[in-house]
C-alpha positions in Angstrom: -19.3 -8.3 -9.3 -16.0 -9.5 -7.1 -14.0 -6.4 -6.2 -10.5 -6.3 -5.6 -10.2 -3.2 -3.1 -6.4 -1.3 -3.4 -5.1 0.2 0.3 -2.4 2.7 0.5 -0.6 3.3 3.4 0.1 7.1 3.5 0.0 7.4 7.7 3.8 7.5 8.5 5.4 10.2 9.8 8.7 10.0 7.2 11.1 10.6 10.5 14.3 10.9 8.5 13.3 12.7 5.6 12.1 15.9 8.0 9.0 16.7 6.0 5.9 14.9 4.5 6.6 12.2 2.1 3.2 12.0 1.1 3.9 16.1 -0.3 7.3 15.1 -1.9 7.2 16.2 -5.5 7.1 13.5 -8.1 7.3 14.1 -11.5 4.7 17.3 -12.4 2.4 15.8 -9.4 2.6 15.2 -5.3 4.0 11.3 -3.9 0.5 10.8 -2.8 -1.1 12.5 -5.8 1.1 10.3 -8.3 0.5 6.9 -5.8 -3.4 8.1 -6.4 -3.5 8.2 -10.3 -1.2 4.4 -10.6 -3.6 2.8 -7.9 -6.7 3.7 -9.7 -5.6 2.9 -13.0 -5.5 -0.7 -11.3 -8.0 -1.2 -9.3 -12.1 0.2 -7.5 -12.4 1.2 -4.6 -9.2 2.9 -3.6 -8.5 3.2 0.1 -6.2 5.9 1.2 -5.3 5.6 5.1 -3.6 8.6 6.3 -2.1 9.5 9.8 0.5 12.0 10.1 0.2 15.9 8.9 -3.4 14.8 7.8 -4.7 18.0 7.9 -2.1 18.6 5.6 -2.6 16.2 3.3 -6.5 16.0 3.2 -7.0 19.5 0.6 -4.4 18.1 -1.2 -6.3 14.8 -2.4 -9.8 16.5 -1.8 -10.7 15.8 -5.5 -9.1 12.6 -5.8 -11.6 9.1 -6.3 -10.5 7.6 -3.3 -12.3 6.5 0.1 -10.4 8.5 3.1 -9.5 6.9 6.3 -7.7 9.0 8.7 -5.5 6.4 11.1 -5.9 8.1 14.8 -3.1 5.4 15.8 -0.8 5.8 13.5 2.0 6.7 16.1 1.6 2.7 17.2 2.9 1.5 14.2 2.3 0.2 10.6 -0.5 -2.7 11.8 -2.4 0.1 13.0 -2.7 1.2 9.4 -3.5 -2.2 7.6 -6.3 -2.7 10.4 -7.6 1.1 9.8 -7.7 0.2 6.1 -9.3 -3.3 6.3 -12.2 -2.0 8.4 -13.2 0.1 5.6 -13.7 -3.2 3.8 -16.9 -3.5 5.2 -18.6 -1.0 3.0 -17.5 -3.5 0.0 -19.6 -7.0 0.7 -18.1 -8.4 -2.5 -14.3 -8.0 -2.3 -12.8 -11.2 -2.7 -9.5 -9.6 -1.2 -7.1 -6.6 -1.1 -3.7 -5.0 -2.6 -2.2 -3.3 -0.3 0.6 -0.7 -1.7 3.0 2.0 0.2 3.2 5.3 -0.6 7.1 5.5 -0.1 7.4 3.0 -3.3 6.9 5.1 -6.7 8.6 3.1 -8.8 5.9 0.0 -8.8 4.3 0.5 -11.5 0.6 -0.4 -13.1 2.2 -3.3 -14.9 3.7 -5.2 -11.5 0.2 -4.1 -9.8 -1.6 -5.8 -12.4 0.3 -8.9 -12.3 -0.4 -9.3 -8.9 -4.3 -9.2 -9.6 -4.0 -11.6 -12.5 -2.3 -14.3 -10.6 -4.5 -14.2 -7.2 -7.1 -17.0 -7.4 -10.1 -15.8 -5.4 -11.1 -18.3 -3.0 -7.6 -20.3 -2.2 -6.8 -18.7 0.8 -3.9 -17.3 -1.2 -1.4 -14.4 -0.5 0.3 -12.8 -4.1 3.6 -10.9 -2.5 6.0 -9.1 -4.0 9.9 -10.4 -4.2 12.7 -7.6 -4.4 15.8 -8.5 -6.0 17.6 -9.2 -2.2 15.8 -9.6 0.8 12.2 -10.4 1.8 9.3 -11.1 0.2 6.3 -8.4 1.4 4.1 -5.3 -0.1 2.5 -4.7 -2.7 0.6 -7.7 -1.6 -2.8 -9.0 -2.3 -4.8 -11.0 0.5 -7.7 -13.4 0.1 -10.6 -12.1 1.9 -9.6 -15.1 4.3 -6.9 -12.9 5.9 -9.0 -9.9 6.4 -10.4 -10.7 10.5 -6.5 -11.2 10.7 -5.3 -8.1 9.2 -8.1 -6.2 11.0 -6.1 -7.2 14.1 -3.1 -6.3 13.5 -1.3 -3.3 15.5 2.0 -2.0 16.5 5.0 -3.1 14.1 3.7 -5.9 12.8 2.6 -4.7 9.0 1.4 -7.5 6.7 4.1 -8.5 6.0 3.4 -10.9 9.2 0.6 -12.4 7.7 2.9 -13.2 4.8 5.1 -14.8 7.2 2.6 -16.8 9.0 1.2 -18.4 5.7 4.3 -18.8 4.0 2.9 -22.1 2.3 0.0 -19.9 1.0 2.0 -17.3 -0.7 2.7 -16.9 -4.4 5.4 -14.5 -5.1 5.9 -12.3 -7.9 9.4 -10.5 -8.9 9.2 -6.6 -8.3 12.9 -6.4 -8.9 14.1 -3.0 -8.3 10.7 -1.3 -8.3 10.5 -1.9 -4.5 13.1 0.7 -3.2 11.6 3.1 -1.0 12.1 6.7 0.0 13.0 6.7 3.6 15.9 9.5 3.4 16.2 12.3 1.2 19.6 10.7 -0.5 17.0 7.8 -1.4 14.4 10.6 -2.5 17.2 11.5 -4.9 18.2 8.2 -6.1 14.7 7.3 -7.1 14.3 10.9 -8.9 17.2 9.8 -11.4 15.9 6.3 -12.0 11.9 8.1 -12.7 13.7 10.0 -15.0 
């Protein structure tokens, strides 16, 4: 049966937040704990790639259904991550592509993830991104298994989101609206609190 393979990205560092996003309370629950539960309501396997304060991380999600990749690289940059991730695909013959998701974005919820999965068309080389109400279209994304030798490659900055660029005329995009803010500072942290609320 085709599989549709979910990788968060959970290997940042959070720089200006000055402790582990990934350990943030959410709701009764962990950032990472609560990204856990949403992605697997969605979608088998889930890939979780982690990086920084692994070691930290690791007992947390010890009992969680999830397949573990620990990003040596992750200093390098978000490709490092995607490419960590996609490896993994490997041990899934049958995925006919991936969702990738962030951990820094709580407020996507099953319903946006879902449309994403209902919209890709196996087999068209096509990419399903995300649009925000202003700027760029990017992740969550889902990739044909096309893209995957591509996104295997990828290092340093470049994130997906350049293989969303790249194919522009491939991409399909869905409206994410405000669900796309992310926690990169704690005044953001506390923003998104209020609206979870």
């Amino acid at each position: 049966m085709d599989k549709i393979p979910v990788i968060l990205l959970a290997a940042g560092c959070s720089s200006r937040m000055g402790q582990a996003k990934q350990l943030l309370p959410w709701g009764n629950t962990s950032l990472i704990q609560h990204q856990i539960a949403m992605l697997n309501a969605v979608a088998d396997p889930l890939i979780v790639v982690l990086g920084s304060r692994a070691d930290e991380i690791k007992p947390i999600i010890a009992n969680e259904s999830v397949t573990l990749v620990i990003n040596e690289n992750w200093e390098a940059g978000m490709g490092t991550s995607v490419a960590a991730g996609v490896k993994q695909l490997n041990l899934f013959p049958n995925a006919v592509g991936v969702l990738f998701a962030l951990i820094d974005q709580p407020l996507v919820n099953t319903e946006h993830y879902f449309k994403l999965i209902h919209t890709f068309r196996p087999g068209k080389k096509q990419i399903v991104a995300s649009r925000p109400s202003a700027g760029w279209l990017g992740v969550p994304a889902l990739f044909d298994s096309v893209y995957f030798d591509e996104l295997s490659q990828l290092d340093g900055k470049q994130g997906a989101k350049t293989i969303i660029e790249k194919y522009a005329n491939q991409v399909v995009s869905i409206d994410a609206g405000e669900q796309l803010a992310d926690i990169d500072t704690p005044e953001a942290y506390k923003k998104l609190q209020l609206k979870r609320i």
